[in-house]
Backbone as numpy.savetxt, mean C-alpha at the origin, in Angstrom:
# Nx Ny Nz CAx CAy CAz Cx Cy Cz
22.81 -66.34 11.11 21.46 -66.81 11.34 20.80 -66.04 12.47
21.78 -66.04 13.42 21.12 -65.08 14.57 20.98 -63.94 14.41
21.44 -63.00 13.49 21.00 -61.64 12.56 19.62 -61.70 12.03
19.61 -62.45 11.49 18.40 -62.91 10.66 17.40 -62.83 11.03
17.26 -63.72 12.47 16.00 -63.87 13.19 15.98 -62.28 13.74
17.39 -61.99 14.37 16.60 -60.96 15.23 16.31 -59.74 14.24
16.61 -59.42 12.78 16.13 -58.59 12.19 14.56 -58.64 11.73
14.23 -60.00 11.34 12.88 -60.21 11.54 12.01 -60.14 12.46
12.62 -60.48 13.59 11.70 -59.58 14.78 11.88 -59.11 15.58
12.84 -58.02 14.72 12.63 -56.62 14.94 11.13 -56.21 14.05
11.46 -56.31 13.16 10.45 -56.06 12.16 8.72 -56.61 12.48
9.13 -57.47 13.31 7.42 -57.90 13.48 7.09 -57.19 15.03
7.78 -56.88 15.47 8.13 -56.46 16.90 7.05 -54.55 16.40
8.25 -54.17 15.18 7.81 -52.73 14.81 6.03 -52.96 13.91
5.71 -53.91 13.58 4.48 -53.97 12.90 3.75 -53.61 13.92
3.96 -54.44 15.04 2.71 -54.84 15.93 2.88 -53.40 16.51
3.62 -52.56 17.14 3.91 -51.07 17.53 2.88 -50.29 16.79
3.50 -50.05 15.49 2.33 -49.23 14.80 1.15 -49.30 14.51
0.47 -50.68 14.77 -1.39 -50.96 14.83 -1.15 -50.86 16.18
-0.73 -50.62 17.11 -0.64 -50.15 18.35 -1.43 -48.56 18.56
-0.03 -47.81 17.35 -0.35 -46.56 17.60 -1.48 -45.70 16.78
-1.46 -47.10 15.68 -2.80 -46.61 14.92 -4.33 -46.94 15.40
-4.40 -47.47 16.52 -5.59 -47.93 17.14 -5.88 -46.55 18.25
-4.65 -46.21 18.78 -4.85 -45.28 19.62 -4.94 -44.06 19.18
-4.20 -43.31 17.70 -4.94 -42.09 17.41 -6.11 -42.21 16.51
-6.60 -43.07 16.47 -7.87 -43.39 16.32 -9.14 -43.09 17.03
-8.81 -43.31 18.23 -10.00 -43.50 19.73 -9.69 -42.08 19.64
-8.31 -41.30 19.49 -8.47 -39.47 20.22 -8.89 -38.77 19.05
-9.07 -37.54 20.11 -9.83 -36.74 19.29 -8.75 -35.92 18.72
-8.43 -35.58 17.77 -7.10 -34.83 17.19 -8.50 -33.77 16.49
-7.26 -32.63 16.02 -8.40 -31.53 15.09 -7.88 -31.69 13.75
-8.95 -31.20 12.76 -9.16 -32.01 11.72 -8.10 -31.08 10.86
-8.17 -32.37 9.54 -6.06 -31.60 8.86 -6.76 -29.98 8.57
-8.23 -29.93 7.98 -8.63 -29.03 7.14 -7.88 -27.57 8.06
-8.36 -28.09 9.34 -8.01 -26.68 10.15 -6.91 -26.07 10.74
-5.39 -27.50 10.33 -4.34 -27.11 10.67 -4.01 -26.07 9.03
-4.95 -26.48 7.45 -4.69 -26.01 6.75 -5.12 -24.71 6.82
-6.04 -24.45 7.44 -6.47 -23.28 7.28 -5.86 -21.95 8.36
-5.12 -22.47 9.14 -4.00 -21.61 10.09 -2.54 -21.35 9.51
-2.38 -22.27 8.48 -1.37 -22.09 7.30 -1.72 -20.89 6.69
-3.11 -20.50 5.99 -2.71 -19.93 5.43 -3.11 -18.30 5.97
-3.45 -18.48 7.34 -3.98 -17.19 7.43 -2.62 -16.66 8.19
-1.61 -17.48 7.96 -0.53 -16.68 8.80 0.41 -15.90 7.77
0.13 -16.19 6.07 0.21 -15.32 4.83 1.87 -15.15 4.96
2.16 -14.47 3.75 2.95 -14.00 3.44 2.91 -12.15 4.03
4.04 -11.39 3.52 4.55 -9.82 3.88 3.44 -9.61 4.03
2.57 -9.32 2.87 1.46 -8.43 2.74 0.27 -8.48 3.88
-0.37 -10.02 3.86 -0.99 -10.03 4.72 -0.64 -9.53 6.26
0.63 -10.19 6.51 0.94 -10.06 7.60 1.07 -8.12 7.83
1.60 -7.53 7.40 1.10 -6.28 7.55 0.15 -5.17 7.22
-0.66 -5.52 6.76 -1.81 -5.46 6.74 -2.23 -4.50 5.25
-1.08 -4.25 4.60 -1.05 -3.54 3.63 -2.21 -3.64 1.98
-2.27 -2.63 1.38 -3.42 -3.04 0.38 -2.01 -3.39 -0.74
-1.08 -2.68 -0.80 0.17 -2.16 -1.89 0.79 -3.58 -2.17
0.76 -4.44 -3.11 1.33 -5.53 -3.11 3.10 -5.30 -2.80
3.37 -5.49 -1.80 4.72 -5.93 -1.19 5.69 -6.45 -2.11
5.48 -7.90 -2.85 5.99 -8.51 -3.16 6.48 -7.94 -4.33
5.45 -7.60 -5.26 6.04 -6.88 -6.49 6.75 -5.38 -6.30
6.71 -4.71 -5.53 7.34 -3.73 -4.83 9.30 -4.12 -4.50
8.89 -5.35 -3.77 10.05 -5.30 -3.65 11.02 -5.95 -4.84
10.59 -6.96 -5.61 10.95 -7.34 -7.07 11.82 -6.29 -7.48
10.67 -4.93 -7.94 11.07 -3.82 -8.67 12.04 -3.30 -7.90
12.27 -3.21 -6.49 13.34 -2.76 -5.69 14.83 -3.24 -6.31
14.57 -4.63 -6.17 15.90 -5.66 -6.87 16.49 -5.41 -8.14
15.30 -5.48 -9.17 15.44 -4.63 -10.47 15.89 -4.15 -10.79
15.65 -3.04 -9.90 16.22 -1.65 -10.57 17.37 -1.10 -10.21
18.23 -2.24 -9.53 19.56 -1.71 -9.34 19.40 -0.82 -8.37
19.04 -0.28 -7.28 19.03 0.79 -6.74 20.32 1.32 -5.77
20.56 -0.45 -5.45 21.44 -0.39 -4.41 22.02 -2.22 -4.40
22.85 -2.18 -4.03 23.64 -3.45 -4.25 22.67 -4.80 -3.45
22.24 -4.09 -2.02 21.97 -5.60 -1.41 20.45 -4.35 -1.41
19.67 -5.24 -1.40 17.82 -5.13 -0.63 17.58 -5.76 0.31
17.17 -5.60 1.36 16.53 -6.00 2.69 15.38 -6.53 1.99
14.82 -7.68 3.15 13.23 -8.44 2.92 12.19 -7.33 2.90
12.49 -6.36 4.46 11.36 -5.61 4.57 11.11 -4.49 3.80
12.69 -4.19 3.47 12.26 -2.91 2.58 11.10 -2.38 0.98
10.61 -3.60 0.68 9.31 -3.94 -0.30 8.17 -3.47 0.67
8.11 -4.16 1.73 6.83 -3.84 2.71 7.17 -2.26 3.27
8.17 -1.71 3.52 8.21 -0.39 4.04 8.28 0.60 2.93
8.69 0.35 1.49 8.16 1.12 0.37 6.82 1.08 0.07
5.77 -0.46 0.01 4.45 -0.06 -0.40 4.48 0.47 0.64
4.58 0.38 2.28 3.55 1.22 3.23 3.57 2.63 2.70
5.22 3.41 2.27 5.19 4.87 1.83 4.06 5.11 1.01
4.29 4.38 -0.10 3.34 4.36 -1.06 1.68 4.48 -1.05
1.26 3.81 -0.36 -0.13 3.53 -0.04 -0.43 4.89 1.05
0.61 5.40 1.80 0.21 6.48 2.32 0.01 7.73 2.06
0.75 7.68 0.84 0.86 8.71 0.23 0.13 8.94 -0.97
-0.30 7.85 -1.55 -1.86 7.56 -2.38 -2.90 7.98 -1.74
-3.19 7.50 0.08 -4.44 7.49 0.75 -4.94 9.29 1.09
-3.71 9.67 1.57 -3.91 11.45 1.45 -3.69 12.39 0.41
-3.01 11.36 -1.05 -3.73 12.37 -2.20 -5.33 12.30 -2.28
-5.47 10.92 -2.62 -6.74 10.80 -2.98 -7.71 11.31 -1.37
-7.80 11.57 -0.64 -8.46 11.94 0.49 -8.56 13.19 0.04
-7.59 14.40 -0.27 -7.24 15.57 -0.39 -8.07 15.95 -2.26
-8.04 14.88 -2.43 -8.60 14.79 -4.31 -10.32 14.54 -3.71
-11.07 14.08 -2.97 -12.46 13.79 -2.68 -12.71 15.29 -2.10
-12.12 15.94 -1.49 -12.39 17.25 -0.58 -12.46 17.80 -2.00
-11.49 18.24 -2.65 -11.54 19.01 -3.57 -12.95 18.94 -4.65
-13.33 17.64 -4.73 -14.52 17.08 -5.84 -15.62 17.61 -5.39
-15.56 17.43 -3.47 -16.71 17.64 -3.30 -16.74 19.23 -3.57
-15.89 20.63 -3.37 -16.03 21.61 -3.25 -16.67 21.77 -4.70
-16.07 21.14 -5.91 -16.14 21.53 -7.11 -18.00 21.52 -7.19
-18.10 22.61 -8.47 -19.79 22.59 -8.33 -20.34 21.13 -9.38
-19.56 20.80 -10.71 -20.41 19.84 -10.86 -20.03 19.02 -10.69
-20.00 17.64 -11.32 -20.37 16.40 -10.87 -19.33 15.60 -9.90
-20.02 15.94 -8.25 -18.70 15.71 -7.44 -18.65 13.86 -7.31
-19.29 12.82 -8.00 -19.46 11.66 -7.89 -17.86 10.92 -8.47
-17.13 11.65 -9.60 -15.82 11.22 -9.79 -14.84 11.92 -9.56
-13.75 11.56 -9.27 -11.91 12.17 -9.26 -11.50 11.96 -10.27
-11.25 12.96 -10.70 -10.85 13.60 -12.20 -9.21 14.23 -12.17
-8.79 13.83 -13.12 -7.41 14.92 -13.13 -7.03 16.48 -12.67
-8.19 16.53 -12.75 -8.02 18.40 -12.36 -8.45 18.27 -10.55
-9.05 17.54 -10.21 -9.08 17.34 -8.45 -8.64 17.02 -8.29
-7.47 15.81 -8.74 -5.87 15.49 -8.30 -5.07 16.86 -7.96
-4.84 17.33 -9.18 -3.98 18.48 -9.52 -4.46 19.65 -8.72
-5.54 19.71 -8.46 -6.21 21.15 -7.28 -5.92 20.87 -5.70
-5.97 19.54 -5.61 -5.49 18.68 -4.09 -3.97 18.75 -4.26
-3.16 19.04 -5.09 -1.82 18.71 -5.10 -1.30 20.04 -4.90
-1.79 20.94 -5.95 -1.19 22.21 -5.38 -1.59 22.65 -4.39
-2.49 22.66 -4.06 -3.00 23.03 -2.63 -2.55 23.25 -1.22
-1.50 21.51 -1.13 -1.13 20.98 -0.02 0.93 21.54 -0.18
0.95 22.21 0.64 2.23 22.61 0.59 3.15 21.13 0.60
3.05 20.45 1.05 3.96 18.97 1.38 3.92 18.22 0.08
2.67 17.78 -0.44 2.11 17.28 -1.72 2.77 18.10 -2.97
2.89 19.43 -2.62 3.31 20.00 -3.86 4.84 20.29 -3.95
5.58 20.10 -2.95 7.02 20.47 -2.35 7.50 18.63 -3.45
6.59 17.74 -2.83 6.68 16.49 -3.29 6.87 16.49 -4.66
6.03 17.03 -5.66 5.75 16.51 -7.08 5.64 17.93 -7.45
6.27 18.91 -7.13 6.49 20.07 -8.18 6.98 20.34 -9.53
7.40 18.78 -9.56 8.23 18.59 -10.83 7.11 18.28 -12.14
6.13 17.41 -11.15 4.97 16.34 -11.62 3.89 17.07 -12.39
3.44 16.71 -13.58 2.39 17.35 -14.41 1.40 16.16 -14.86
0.20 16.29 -14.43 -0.83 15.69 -14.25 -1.31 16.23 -15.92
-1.82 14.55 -16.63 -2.29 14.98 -17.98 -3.60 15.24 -17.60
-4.05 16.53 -18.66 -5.59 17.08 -18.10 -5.99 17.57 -16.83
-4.97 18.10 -15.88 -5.19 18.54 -14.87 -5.12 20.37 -14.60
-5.08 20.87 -15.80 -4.55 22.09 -15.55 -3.75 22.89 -15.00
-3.62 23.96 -14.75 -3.29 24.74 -13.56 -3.99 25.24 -12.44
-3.33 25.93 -11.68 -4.29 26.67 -9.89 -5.18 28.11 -10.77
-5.85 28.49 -10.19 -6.45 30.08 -11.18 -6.18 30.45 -9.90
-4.98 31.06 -11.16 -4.33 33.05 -10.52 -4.76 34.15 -11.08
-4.27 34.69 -10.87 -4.51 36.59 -11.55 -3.12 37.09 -10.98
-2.84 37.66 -12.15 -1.56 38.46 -11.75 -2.10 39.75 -11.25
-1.11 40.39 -10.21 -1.98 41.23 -9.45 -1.72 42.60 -10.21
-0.95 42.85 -10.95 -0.84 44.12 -12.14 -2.08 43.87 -13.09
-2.79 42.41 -13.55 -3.86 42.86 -14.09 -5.16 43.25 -13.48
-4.83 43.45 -12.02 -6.20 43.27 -11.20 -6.88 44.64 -11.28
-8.19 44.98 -10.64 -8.62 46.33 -10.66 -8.07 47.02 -10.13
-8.01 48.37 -10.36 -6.95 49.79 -9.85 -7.86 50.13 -9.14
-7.54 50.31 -7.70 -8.45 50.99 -7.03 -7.67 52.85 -7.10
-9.04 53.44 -7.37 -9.01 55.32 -7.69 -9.36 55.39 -6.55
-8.73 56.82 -6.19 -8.88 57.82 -4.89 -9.65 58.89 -5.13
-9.87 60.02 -4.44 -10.93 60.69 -4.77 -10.00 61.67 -6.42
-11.04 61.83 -6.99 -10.17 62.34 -8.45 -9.46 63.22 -8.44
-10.20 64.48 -7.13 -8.74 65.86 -7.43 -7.57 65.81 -5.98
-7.39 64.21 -5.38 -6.49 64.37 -4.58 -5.38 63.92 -5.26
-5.60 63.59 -6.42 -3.99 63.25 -7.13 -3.43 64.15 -8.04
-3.88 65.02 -7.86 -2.83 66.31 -8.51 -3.30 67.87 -7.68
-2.25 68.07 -6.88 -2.42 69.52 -6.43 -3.72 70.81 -7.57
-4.03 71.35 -6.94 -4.47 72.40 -7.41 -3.55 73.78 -7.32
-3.54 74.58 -8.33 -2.47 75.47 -8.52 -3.23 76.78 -8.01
């Protein structure tokens, strides 16, 4: 019996506590849920957090995938797109130079200003020498045996007798 009572007030003991504590975060000023939600999400996942355009996540997926290697690191998705995206940002940088040199329409990047930015760049082309761009052509050479013969004066190439 003496369980009894004192479990019951315990229980009325804990009611009166919590309209206690619900009266008092009531009166304060707390900040509102919206804005604890909205610090959730700006603290993001890989990508955001490093500031990358290259989706991370699927990067690193395909890492897992593909068998490459037994274990994958977290970061190593985020330190492949960074390669990636850097190495996109100075083709295509190296592909706009080229468009603009070209005479007509320098408004798009076309396969052949890929491919003119690629051979171009000794590093870029050391990179993807293997790589054949569809519709990109080749560099214009001239082999130098078909080039013009430069002549000397006409009777210094054969003695006179």
């Amino acid at each position: 019996m003496d369980n009894l009572v004192f479990s019951i007030f315990s229980r009325a003991q804990h009611r009166k506590h919590r309209a206690q504590v619900s009266r008092i975060n009531q009166k304060m000023a707390t900040p509102k849920k919206s804005a604890k939600r909205v610090a959730k999400k700006s603290a993001g996942g890989k990508q955001s957090k490093s500031g990358l355009i290259f989706p991370t996540g699927r990067v690193s997926s395909l890492l897992k995938k593909g068998r490459y290697s037994k274990r994958v690191s977290g970061s190593s998705g985020v330190y492949m797109a960074a390669v990636l995206e850097y190495l996109t940002a100075e083709m295509m940088d190296l592909a706009v130079k080229a468009a603009t040199q070209h005479k007509k329409d320098n408004r798009r990047i076309t396969p052949r200003h890929i491919t003119l930015a690629v051979r171009n760049d000794r590093d870029l082309n050391a990179l993807l020498q293997n790589a054949t761009f569809a519709s990109g052509g080749v560099l214009p050479s001239m082999e130098k045996s078909l080039g013009k013969k430069t002549h000397g004066k006409k009777g210094a190439a054969t003695p006179k007798a």
